[in-house]
Amino acid sequence: MALPILLIVIVAAALAFHFWSPWWLTPLASNWRQMDDTLTITLVITGVAFVAVNLFVAWAIFRYRHRDGHRAAYEPHNRRLEAWLIGITTVGIAAMLAPGLFVYAKLIDPPSNAMVVEVVGQQWQWRFRLPGPDGRLGTSDPSYVTADNPLGLNPKDPANQDNRIVDAPELHLLVGVPVKLLLRAKDVLHDFYVPPFRTRMNMVPGMITQMWLTPTQTGRFDILCAQLCGVGHSNMRGVVVVDDRPAYDAWLAKLPTFAALQAQHAGAGALDPLAAKGKLLAQAKGCAGCHSVDGSAGVGPTWHGLYGKTETFQDGSTAKVDDTYLATFIRNPTERVPKGFAPLMPKLELTDADLAALIAYIKTLAPAAPTAPAAPTASTETWQLAQNSLVTPREPMQMAPLSPGPASSPGYSAPSAPPMSGPPPLATPLPQLAIPPQPGNAPTAPSAPSQPRVPSMVPPQNR
């Protein structure tokens, strides 16, 4: 009796979990309600089959249990029962698959007025391309892929020059406007999936797949890769932002064209060719998917401030991050794993020149060393004034004492200060704060105490 009771409890628990589960579909944000309908049909049919089969097994175990005096009848074939089972199974499978076939046929047949966006997947990052004012995407080919042309666009194709490049995992779409997504992968099998849109499509290297949708809700929605594409699969994330018309136009206006990016890469390469090549390689090889450059946490150690620091490894040993360390780590990343990180980084196929370029780029992300203040070259009084003013330091002037003292007695006149040719020794106390005498008058002692005046600190151009 224990087994039939266990099967009944499993069926009851499964039904309770389904109806009272806290996990369910995300709110729909596209036109594909048919996806939800097909999922509901599948759940109903498979659920009914699950309940019926398990309850039948529980009943059969109880009904035909072993009892003294009872003997089982041998019946190897029952044509009537087999016909019923085949018919019911056929109807159930057809009811599950037929709606999906109709929805799939509609999914790959976009409207003629749909916007076009290209999605490029690579371990482990997303990039996007939009057509220019002419509405056409130029041609691309893997043979054109370089560090400064990661999408492999044909530089000789005029249609590519005004194409907008999104070199970031964030795509903006216009609410209420259908969009056709052209999907391609550069390395392995990926899958572009935005759960609230309900649509997903495999991205196969060497071919272009497509799907379409119409966003119906503004907001930010996560992009996931729905195929196990490698050790960084879970980190292959992105964002789709659905905007209204003004916000979308503002975002689109900021996107660089392919021609502008090529000119920018050429200019950066002229200033520091090695570091510029390393930056482009880091983007093309997918390093940016795991290593941040702003200090934020990621799958791997951040590159911000990495060069020159002392790295601690999982075995407790340490090493200073220099050229030798970086070259060894990039060549064999799992030999010594930094503390707090998993040995997930794959080996990259890099030439010696590529490796040197990556190291040069990582060097540029090291914090600048603080510079010591320059030693003063004028008198201490002049140098002290320059620290608090934009005025060009001048030679010290003869100053009257700030407060009355013995010099206030009748007949006293302040001696003239000898000119100072250089800064006084460090042991010499700083002079008292003083005010310059009035022009044309000798510095004499005041007849009565008065409130001292502070010299003006306004830059010459503002006086």
CSV table of C-alpha atoms in Angstrom, one decimal:
chain,number,residue,atom,x,y,z
A,1,MET,CA,0.0,0.0,0.0
A,2,ALA,CA,3.0,2.4,0.5
A,3,LEU,CA,3.8,2.8,-3.2
A,4,PRO,CA,0.2,3.8,-4.4
A,5,ILE,CA,0.0,6.3,-1.5
A,6,LEU,CA,3.4,7.7,-2.4
A,7,LEU,CA,2.3,8.2,-6.1
A,8,ILE,CA,-0.9,9.9,-5.0
A,9,VAL,CA,1.1,12.3,-2.7
A,10,ILE,CA,3.5,13.1,-5.6
A,11,VAL,CA,0.6,14.0,-7.9
A,12,ALA,CA,-1.1,16.2,-5.3
A,13,ALA,CA,2.2,18.0,-4.5
A,14,ALA,CA,3.0,18.6,-8.2
A,15,LEU,CA,-0.5,20.1,-8.7
A,16,ALA,CA,-0.2,22.2,-5.6
A,17,PHE,CA,3.2,23.5,-6.6
A,18,HIS,CA,1.9,24.4,-10.0
A,19,PHE,CA,-1.1,26.4,-8.8
A,20,TRP,CA,0.6,28.1,-5.8
A,21,SER,CA,4.1,28.5,-7.2
A,22,PRO,CA,5.8,31.9,-6.6
A,23,TRP,CA,7.6,31.5,-10.0
A,24,TRP,CA,5.7,32.1,-13.1
A,25,LEU,CA,6.1,33.9,-16.4
A,26,THR,CA,7.4,37.4,-16.5
A,27,PRO,CA,5.0,40.1,-17.6
A,28,LEU,CA,4.5,40.1,-21.4
A,29,ALA,CA,6.2,43.0,-23.1
A,30,SER,CA,5.7,42.2,-26.8
A,31,ASN,CA,3.1,41.1,-29.3
A,32,TRP,CA,3.8,37.4,-28.8
A,33,ARG,CA,0.9,36.3,-26.6
A,34,GLN,CA,0.6,33.3,-28.8
A,35,MET,CA,3.8,32.0,-27.2
A,36,ASP,CA,2.0,32.0,-23.8
A,37,ASP,CA,-1.0,30.3,-25.4
A,38,THR,CA,1.1,27.5,-26.8
A,39,LEU,CA,2.9,27.1,-23.5
A,40,THR,CA,-0.4,26.9,-21.7
A,41,ILE,CA,-1.7,24.2,-24.1
A,42,THR,CA,1.5,22.2,-23.6
A,43,LEU,CA,1.3,22.4,-19.8
A,44,VAL,CA,-2.4,21.4,-19.8
A,45,ILE,CA,-1.9,18.3,-22.0
A,46,THR,CA,1.3,17.1,-20.3
A,47,GLY,CA,-0.3,17.8,-16.9
A,48,VAL,CA,-3.3,15.7,-17.7
A,49,ALA,CA,-1.1,12.9,-19.0
A,50,PHE,CA,1.1,13.1,-15.8
A,51,VAL,CA,-1.9,12.9,-13.5
A,52,ALA,CA,-3.6,10.1,-15.5
A,53,VAL,CA,-0.6,7.9,-15.8
A,54,ASN,CA,0.5,8.1,-12.2
A,55,LEU,CA,-3.0,7.6,-10.8
A,56,PHE,CA,-3.5,4.6,-13.2
A,57,VAL,CA,-0.2,3.1,-12.0
A,58,ALA,CA,-1.3,3.6,-8.3
A,59,TRP,CA,-4.7,2.0,-9.0
A,60,ALA,CA,-3.1,-0.9,-10.9
A,61,ILE,CA,-0.6,-1.6,-8.1
A,62,PHE,CA,-3.5,-1.6,-5.6
A,63,ARG,CA,-6.0,-3.5,-7.8
A,64,TYR,CA,-3.6,-6.2,-8.9
A,65,ARG,CA,-1.6,-6.6,-5.8
A,66,HIS,CA,-0.6,-10.0,-4.7
A,67,ARG,CA,-3.2,-11.9,-2.6
A,68,ASP,CA,-3.4,-15.5,-1.6
A,69,GLY,CA,-5.7,-17.5,-3.8
A,70,HIS,CA,-5.5,-15.0,-6.7
A,71,ARG,CA,-3.6,-15.8,-9.9
A,72,ALA,CA,-2.8,-13.2,-12.7
A,73,ALA,CA,-4.2,-13.8,-16.1
A,74,TYR,CA,-1.7,-13.8,-19.0
A,75,GLU,CA,-2.8,-11.5,-21.9
A,76,PRO,CA,0.1,-10.4,-24.1
A,77,HIS,CA,-2.0,-8.5,-26.6
A,78,ASN,CA,-5.1,-6.3,-26.4
A,79,ARG,CA,-5.8,-4.7,-29.7
A,80,ARG,CA,-8.7,-2.6,-28.4
A,81,LEU,CA,-6.5,-1.1,-25.6
A,82,GLU,CA,-3.6,-0.5,-28.0
A,83,ALA,CA,-5.9,1.3,-30.4
A,84,TRP,CA,-7.1,3.6,-27.7
A,85,LEU,CA,-3.6,4.4,-26.4
A,86,ILE,CA,-2.3,5.1,-29.9
A,87,GLY,CA,-5.2,7.4,-30.8
A,88,ILE,CA,-5.1,9.4,-27.5
A,89,THR,CA,-1.3,9.8,-27.8
A,90,THR,CA,-1.6,11.0,-31.4
A,91,VAL,CA,-4.2,13.5,-30.6
A,92,GLY,CA,-2.3,14.8,-27.6
A,93,ILE,CA,1.0,15.3,-29.5
A,94,ALA,CA,-0.7,16.9,-32.5
A,95,ALA,CA,-2.6,19.3,-30.1
A,96,MET,CA,0.8,20.3,-28.6
A,97,LEU,CA,2.8,20.7,-31.8
A,98,ALA,CA,0.3,22.2,-34.2
A,99,PRO,CA,-0.1,25.6,-32.5
A,100,GLY,CA,3.7,25.9,-32.2
A,101,LEU,CA,4.2,25.3,-35.9
A,102,PHE,CA,1.7,28.1,-36.8
A,103,VAL,CA,3.4,30.5,-34.3
A,104,TYR,CA,6.9,29.6,-35.6
A,105,ALA,CA,5.8,30.2,-39.2
A,106,LYS,CA,4.6,33.7,-38.2
A,107,LEU,CA,7.8,34.3,-36.1
A,108,ILE,CA,10.1,34.0,-39.1
A,109,ASP,CA,7.9,36.1,-41.4
A,110,PRO,CA,8.4,39.7,-40.3
A,111,PRO,CA,6.2,42.6,-41.5
A,112,SER,CA,7.5,44.5,-44.5
A,113,ASN,CA,7.7,47.8,-42.5
A,114,ALA,CA,9.8,46.3,-39.7
A,115,MET,CA,13.0,48.0,-38.6
A,116,VAL,CA,16.2,45.9,-39.1
A,117,VAL,CA,18.8,45.3,-36.3
A,118,GLU,CA,21.7,42.9,-36.5
A,119,VAL,CA,22.7,41.0,-33.3
A,120,VAL,CA,26.2,39.5,-33.1
A,121,GLY,CA,27.0,37.0,-30.4
A,122,GLN,CA,30.5,36.2,-29.2
A,123,GLN,CA,31.9,34.6,-26.1
A,124,TRP,CA,30.7,36.3,-23.9
A,125,GLN,CA,29.3,39.5,-25.1
A,126,TRP,CA,26.7,41.1,-27.4
A,127,ARG,CA,27.1,43.7,-30.1
A,128,PHE,CA,24.6,45.3,-32.4
A,129,ARG,CA,24.4,47.1,-35.8
A,130,LEU,CA,21.7,49.3,-37.2
A,131,PRO,CA,21.3,50.7,-40.7
A,132,GLY,CA,22.0,54.3,-41.5
A,133,PRO,CA,19.7,56.8,-43.2
A,134,ASP,CA,19.5,54.7,-46.3
A,135,GLY,CA,18.0,51.8,-44.3
A,136,ARG,CA,20.5,49.2,-45.6
A,137,LEU,CA,23.0,47.0,-43.7
A,138,GLY,CA,26.2,46.5,-45.5
A,139,THR,CA,27.8,43.1,-46.1
A,140,SER,CA,30.1,41.3,-43.7
A,141,ASP,CA,32.4,38.3,-43.7
A,142,PRO,CA,34.6,36.6,-41.1
A,143,SER,CA,37.6,37.4,-43.3
A,144,TYR,CA,37.2,41.1,-42.4
A,145,VAL,CA,37.3,40.5,-38.7
A,146,THR,CA,40.2,42.4,-37.0
A,147,ALA,CA,40.8,44.0,-33.7
A,148,ASP,CA,39.4,47.4,-35.0
A,149,ASN,CA,36.6,45.7,-37.0
A,150,PRO,CA,35.2,43.1,-34.6
A,151,LEU,CA,31.9,42.7,-36.6
A,152,GLY,CA,33.7,41.8,-39.8
A,153,LEU,CA,32.1,44.5,-41.9
A,154,ASN,CA,33.3,45.0,-45.5
A,155,PRO,CA,35.2,48.3,-45.4
A,156,LYS,CA,34.8,48.6,-49.2
A,157,ASP,CA,31.0,48.3,-49.1
A,158,PRO,CA,29.5,51.9,-49.3
A,159,ALA,CA,26.4,50.7,-47.5
A,160,ASN,CA,28.5,50.0,-44.4
A,161,GLN,CA,29.9,53.5,-44.0
A,162,ASP,CA,26.8,55.0,-42.4
A,163,ASN,CA,25.8,51.8,-40.4
A,164,ARG,CA,25.4,52.6,-36.7
A,165,ILE,CA,27.6,50.4,-34.4
A,166,VAL,CA,26.6,49.6,-30.8
A,167,ASP,CA,29.8,48.4,-29.2
A,168,ALA,CA,28.1,47.7,-25.9
A,169,PRO,CA,25.6,45.1,-24.6
A,170,GLU,CA,22.7,47.6,-24.6
A,171,LEU,CA,20.2,47.8,-27.5
A,172,HIS,CA,17.4,50.4,-27.7
A,173,LEU,CA,14.1,49.7,-29.5
A,174,LEU,CA,11.2,51.8,-30.3
A,175,VAL,CA,7.9,51.0,-28.5
A,176,GLY,CA,5.1,49.9,-30.8
A,177,VAL,CA,7.3,49.5,-33.9
A,178,PRO,CA,8.1,46.0,-35.3
A,179,VAL,CA,11.7,45.1,-35.5
A,180,LYS,CA,13.4,42.3,-37.4
A,181,LEU,CA,16.5,40.8,-35.7
A,182,LEU,CA,19.2,39.3,-37.9
A,183,LEU,CA,21.2,37.0,-35.7
A,184,ARG,CA,24.8,35.6,-36.2
A,185,ALA,CA,27.5,34.1,-34.0
A,186,LYS,CA,31.2,34.6,-34.4
A,187,ASP,CA,32.5,31.6,-32.6
A,188,VAL,CA,30.1,29.0,-31.1
A,189,LEU,CA,26.3,28.4,-30.8
A,190,HIS,CA,24.5,31.2,-28.9
A,191,ASP,CA,20.8,32.0,-28.4
A,192,PHE,CA,19.3,35.5,-28.2
A,193,TYR,CA,16.6,35.4,-25.6
A,194,VAL,CA,14.6,38.2,-23.8
A,195,PRO,CA,12.1,36.6,-21.5
A,196,PRO,CA,9.4,39.3,-21.5
A,197,PHE,CA,9.5,39.2,-25.3
A,198,ARG,CA,8.8,35.4,-25.3
A,199,THR,CA,10.9,35.0,-28.4
A,200,ARG,CA,14.3,33.3,-28.8
A,201,MET,CA,16.3,32.1,-31.7
A,202,ASN,CA,19.6,30.1,-32.0
A,203,MET,CA,22.6,31.9,-33.5
A,204,VAL,CA,24.7,29.5,-35.5
A,205,PRO,CA,28.2,30.3,-36.7
A,206,GLY,CA,28.3,30.5,-40.5
A,207,MET,CA,24.7,31.4,-41.0
A,208,ILE,CA,22.2,34.2,-40.3
A,209,THR,CA,18.9,33.4,-38.5
A,210,GLN,CA,16.1,35.8,-37.9
A,211,MET,CA,13.0,36.6,-35.8
A,212,TRP,CA,10.8,39.6,-35.2
A,213,LEU,CA,8.8,41.2,-32.5
A,214,THR,CA,6.9,44.4,-31.6
A,215,PRO,CA,7.8,45.8,-28.2
A,216,THR,CA,4.6,46.9,-26.4
A,217,GLN,CA,6.0,48.1,-23.0
A,218,THR,CA,8.7,50.7,-22.3
A,219,GLY,CA,11.4,49.7,-19.8
A,220,ARG,CA,14.7,47.7,-19.5
A,221,PHE,CA,14.7,44.0,-20.1
A,222,ASP,CA,17.6,41.5,-19.7
A,223,ILE,CA,19.2,39.7,-22.6
A,224,LEU,CA,20.2,36.1,-21.9
A,225,CYS,CA,22.1,33.5,-23.9
A,226,ALA,CA,19.9,30.4,-23.9
A,227,GLN,CA,22.6,28.0,-25.1
A,228,LEU,CA,25.5,26.7,-23.0
A,229,CYS,CA,28.2,28.6,-24.9
A,230,GLY,CA,31.2,28.1,-22.6
A,231,VAL,CA,32.5,28.8,-19.1
A,232,GLY,CA,31.3,32.4,-19.2
A,233,HIS,CA,27.8,31.5,-20.4
A,234,SER,CA,26.0,32.8,-17.3
A,235,ASN,CA,27.9,36.1,-17.6
A,236,MET,CA,26.7,36.7,-21.2
A,237,ARG,CA,24.2,39.3,-20.3
A,238,GLY,CA,22.8,42.4,-22.0
A,239,VAL,CA,19.9,44.9,-21.8
A,240,VAL,CA,17.2,45.9,-24.3
A,241,VAL,CA,15.8,49.3,-23.5
A,242,VAL,CA,12.4,50.0,-25.1
A,243,ASP,CA,12.0,53.8,-25.5
A,244,ASP,CA,9.4,56.2,-26.7
A,245,ARG,CA,10.2,58.2,-29.9
A,246,PRO,CA,12.2,61.2,-28.3
A,247,ALA,CA,14.4,59.0,-26.1
A,248,TYR,CA,15.0,56.6,-29.0
A,249,ASP,CA,16.0,59.4,-31.4
A,250,ALA,CA,18.4,60.8,-28.8
A,251,TRP,CA,20.1,57.5,-28.3
A,252,LEU,CA,20.3,56.9,-32.0
A,253,ALA,CA,21.9,60.2,-32.6
A,254,LYS,CA,24.8,59.4,-30.2
A,255,LEU,CA,25.7,56.2,-32.0
A,256,PRO,CA,28.9,56.3,-34.1
A,257,THR,CA,29.0,55.2,-37.7
A,258,PHE,CA,31.3,52.5,-39.0
A,259,ALA,CA,33.3,55.1,-40.9
A,260,ALA,CA,33.7,57.3,-37.8
A,261,LEU,CA,34.9,54.4,-35.7
A,262,GLN,CA,37.5,53.4,-38.3
A,263,ALA,CA,38.8,57.0,-38.3
A,264,GLN,CA,38.8,57.0,-34.5
A,265,HIS,CA,40.7,53.8,-34.3
A,266,ALA,CA,43.3,55.1,-36.8
A,267,GLY,CA,43.7,58.3,-34.7
A,268,ALA,CA,44.1,56.4,-31.5
A,269,GLY,CA,46.6,54.0,-33.1
A,270,ALA,CA,48.7,57.0,-34.2
A,271,LEU,CA,49.1,58.2,-30.6
A,272,ASP,CA,49.8,54.9,-28.9
A,273,PRO,CA,49.6,52.1,-31.5
A,274,LEU,CA,50.4,49.2,-29.1
A,275,ALA,CA,47.9,50.2,-26.4
A,276,ALA,CA,45.2,51.0,-28.9
A,277,LYS,CA,45.6,47.6,-30.5
A,278,GLY,CA,45.4,46.0,-27.1
A,279,LYS,CA,42.2,47.7,-26.3
A,280,LEU,CA,40.6,46.6,-29.5
A,281,LEU,CA,41.9,43.0,-28.9
A,282,ALA,CA,40.4,43.0,-25.5
A,283,GLN,CA,37.0,43.8,-27.0
A,284,ALA,CA,37.4,41.5,-30.0
A,285,LYS,CA,38.5,38.5,-27.9
A,286,GLY,CA,35.7,38.9,-25.3
A,287,CYS,CA,38.0,39.9,-22.4
A,288,ALA,CA,35.6,42.8,-21.6
A,289,GLY,CA,32.9,40.3,-20.8
A,290,CYS,CA,34.8,39.1,-17.7
A,291,HIS,CA,37.3,41.8,-16.8
A,292,SER,CA,36.0,45.3,-16.0
A,293,VAL,CA,38.2,48.4,-16.6
A,294,ASP,CA,36.5,50.6,-14.0
A,295,GLY,CA,37.1,48.6,-10.8
A,296,SER,CA,33.7,47.0,-10.8
A,297,ALA,CA,33.4,43.3,-9.9
A,298,GLY,CA,33.2,40.7,-12.6
A,299,VAL,CA,33.9,37.1,-13.4
A,300,GLY,CA,37.6,37.8,-13.5
A,301,PRO,CA,39.8,40.4,-11.7
A,302,THR,CA,39.3,44.0,-12.8
A,303,TRP,CA,42.0,45.5,-15.0
A,304,HIS,CA,41.7,48.8,-13.3
A,305,GLY,CA,44.8,49.2,-11.2
A,306,LEU,CA,45.9,45.6,-11.8
A,307,TYR,CA,49.3,46.4,-13.2
A,308,GLY,CA,51.8,47.0,-10.4
A,309,LYS,CA,49.7,45.5,-7.6
A,310,THR,CA,50.5,42.4,-5.5
A,311,GLU,CA,48.1,39.6,-6.4
A,312,THR,CA,47.2,36.9,-3.9
A,313,PHE,CA,46.5,33.4,-5.1
A,314,GLN,CA,44.2,30.6,-3.8
A,315,ASP,CA,47.2,28.8,-2.3
A,316,GLY,CA,48.2,31.8,-0.3
A,317,SER,CA,51.2,32.8,-2.4
A,318,THR,CA,51.6,36.3,-3.9
A,319,ALA,CA,53.2,37.8,-6.9
A,320,LYS,CA,53.6,41.3,-8.3
A,321,VAL,CA,51.7,42.0,-11.5
A,322,ASP,CA,54.2,42.9,-14.1
A,323,ASP,CA,54.9,42.1,-17.7
A,324,THR,CA,56.1,38.6,-16.9
A,325,TYR,CA,53.2,37.8,-14.6
A,326,LEU,CA,50.6,39.0,-17.2
A,327,ALA,CA,52.3,37.1,-20.1
A,328,THR,CA,52.3,33.9,-18.0
A,329,PHE,CA,48.8,34.3,-16.7
A,330,ILE,CA,47.3,35.0,-20.1
A,331,ARG,CA,49.1,32.0,-21.7
A,332,ASN,CA,48.1,29.6,-18.9
A,333,PRO,CA,45.3,31.2,-16.8
A,334,THR,CA,44.5,28.2,-14.7
A,335,GLU,CA,48.0,27.5,-13.4
A,336,ARG,CA,47.7,30.0,-10.6
A,337,VAL,CA,44.2,31.3,-9.8
A,338,PRO,CA,43.8,34.6,-8.0
A,339,LYS,CA,42.1,34.4,-4.7
A,340,GLY,CA,38.3,34.9,-4.8
A,341,PHE,CA,37.9,33.8,-8.4
A,342,ALA,CA,37.2,30.4,-10.2
A,343,PRO,CA,39.5,28.9,-12.8
A,344,LEU,CA,37.2,29.7,-15.7
A,345,MET,CA,39.3,31.6,-18.1
A,346,PRO,CA,40.0,29.6,-21.3
A,347,LYS,CA,43.3,29.7,-23.1
A,348,LEU,CA,43.4,32.3,-25.9
A,349,GLU,CA,45.2,31.9,-29.2
A,350,LEU,CA,47.4,35.0,-29.2
A,351,THR,CA,50.5,35.8,-31.1
A,352,ASP,CA,53.4,37.4,-29.3
A,353,ALA,CA,52.5,40.8,-30.8
A,354,ASP,CA,48.9,40.4,-29.6
A,355,LEU,CA,50.1,39.5,-26.1
A,356,ALA,CA,52.4,42.5,-26.0
A,357,ALA,CA,49.5,44.8,-27.1
A,358,LEU,CA,47.2,43.4,-24.4
A,359,ILE,CA,49.8,44.0,-21.7
A,360,ALA,CA,50.4,47.5,-23.0
A,361,TYR,CA,46.7,48.3,-22.7
A,362,ILE,CA,46.5,46.9,-19.2
A,363,LYS,CA,49.4,49.1,-18.2
A,364,THR,CA,47.4,52.2,-19.3
A,365,LEU,CA,44.7,51.2,-16.7
A,366,ALA,CA,47.1,51.4,-13.8
A,367,PRO,CA,46.5,54.4,-11.5
A,368,ALA,CA,48.9,57.3,-12.1
A,369,ALA,CA,51.7,57.6,-9.5
A,370,PRO,CA,51.3,60.7,-7.4
A,371,THR,CA,53.8,63.5,-8.2
A,372,ALA,CA,55.7,65.3,-5.5
A,373,PRO,CA,55.2,69.1,-5.2
A,374,ALA,CA,58.0,71.1,-6.8
A,375,ALA,CA,60.4,72.9,-4.4
A,376,PRO,CA,59.7,76.6,-4.0
A,377,THR,CA,62.1,78.8,-5.9
A,378,ALA,CA,61.0,82.2,-4.6
A,379,SER,CA,61.0,83.5,-1.1
A,380,THR,CA,58.9,81.8,1.5
A,381,GLU,CA,56.5,84.7,1.6
A,382,THR,CA,56.1,84.8,-2.2
A,383,TRP,CA,55.7,81.0,-2.4
A,384,GLN,CA,53.0,81.1,0.4
A,385,LEU,CA,51.1,83.8,-1.5
A,386,ALA,CA,51.2,81.8,-4.7
A,387,GLN,CA,49.5,78.8,-3.1
A,388,ASN,CA,46.4,80.8,-2.4
A,389,SER,CA,46.2,83.1,-5.4
A,390,LEU,CA,46.2,83.0,-9.2
A,391,VAL,CA,48.5,86.0,-9.2
A,392,THR,CA,51.9,85.5,-10.6
A,393,PRO,CA,54.4,85.5,-7.7
A,394,ARG,CA,56.2,88.8,-7.4
A,395,GLU,CA,59.2,90.0,-5.4
A,396,PRO,CA,58.3,90.7,-1.8
A,397,MET,CA,57.3,94.3,-0.9
A,398,GLN,CA,58.2,96.2,2.2
A,399,MET,CA,55.5,95.5,4.7
A,400,ALA,CA,54.2,97.4,7.7
A,401,PRO,CA,53.6,95.5,10.9
A,402,LEU,CA,50.1,94.1,11.3
A,403,SER,CA,49.5,95.1,14.9
A,404,PRO,CA,50.8,97.9,17.1
A,405,GLY,CA,53.8,97.0,19.1
A,406,PRO,CA,56.9,98.8,20.3
A,407,ALA,CA,57.1,100.4,16.9
A,408,SER,CA,54.1,102.5,17.9
A,409,SER,CA,56.2,104.8,20.1
A,410,PRO,CA,56.7,108.4,18.9
A,411,GLY,CA,59.6,108.9,16.6
A,412,TYR,CA,59.8,105.2,15.5
A,413,SER,CA,60.1,104.5,11.9
A,414,ALA,CA,60.1,101.0,10.4
A,415,PRO,CA,63.4,99.9,8.9
A,416,SER,CA,63.4,99.0,5.3
A,417,ALA,CA,63.5,95.2,4.7
A,418,PRO,CA,66.5,94.0,2.8
A,419,PRO,CA,65.8,92.3,-0.5
A,420,MET,CA,65.6,88.5,-0.3
A,421,SER,CA,67.3,86.6,-3.0
A,422,GLY,CA,66.0,83.1,-2.2
A,423,PRO,CA,63.8,81.1,0.2
A,424,PRO,CA,64.8,81.3,3.8
A,425,PRO,CA,66.0,78.2,5.6
A,426,LEU,CA,63.3,75.8,6.8
A,427,ALA,CA,64.1,76.7,10.4
A,428,THR,CA,63.3,80.3,9.9
A,429,PRO,CA,59.8,81.2,11.1
A,430,LEU,CA,57.4,82.5,8.6
A,431,PRO,CA,56.9,86.3,8.6
A,432,GLN,CA,53.8,87.7,10.1
A,433,LEU,CA,50.9,88.5,7.8
A,434,ALA,CA,51.3,92.1,6.8
A,435,ILE,CA,49.7,94.7,4.5
A,436,PRO,CA,51.5,96.8,2.0
A,437,PRO,CA,52.1,100.5,2.8
A,438,GLN,CA,50.1,103.2,1.0
A,439,PRO,CA,51.8,104.3,-2.2
A,440,GLY,CA,54.0,107.4,-1.9
A,441,ASN,CA,54.1,107.3,1.9
A,442,ALA,CA,56.9,106.1,4.0
A,443,PRO,CA,56.0,103.2,6.3
A,444,THR,CA,55.6,104.9,9.6
A,445,ALA,CA,54.1,103.7,12.7
A,446,PRO,CA,50.3,104.5,13.0
A,447,SER,CA,49.2,107.1,15.4
A,448,ALA,CA,46.5,104.9,16.8
A,449,PRO,CA,45.5,101.3,16.5
A,450,SER,CA,43.4,100.7,13.5
A,451,GLN,CA,41.8,97.7,11.7
A,452,PRO,CA,44.4,96.3,9.3
A,453,ARG,CA,43.5,95.9,5.7
A,454,VAL,CA,44.0,92.6,3.9
A,455,PRO,CA,45.7,92.7,0.4
A,456,SER,CA,43.5,91.9,-2.6
A,457,MET,CA,43.8,88.3,-3.9
A,458,VAL,CA,42.1,88.9,-7.3
A,459,PRO,CA,43.9,87.7,-10.4
A,460,PRO,CA,45.4,90.5,-12.5
A,461,GLN,CA,43.0,89.9,-15.4
A,462,ASN,CA,40.0,90.4,-13.0
A,463,ARG,CA,41.2,93.6,-11.4
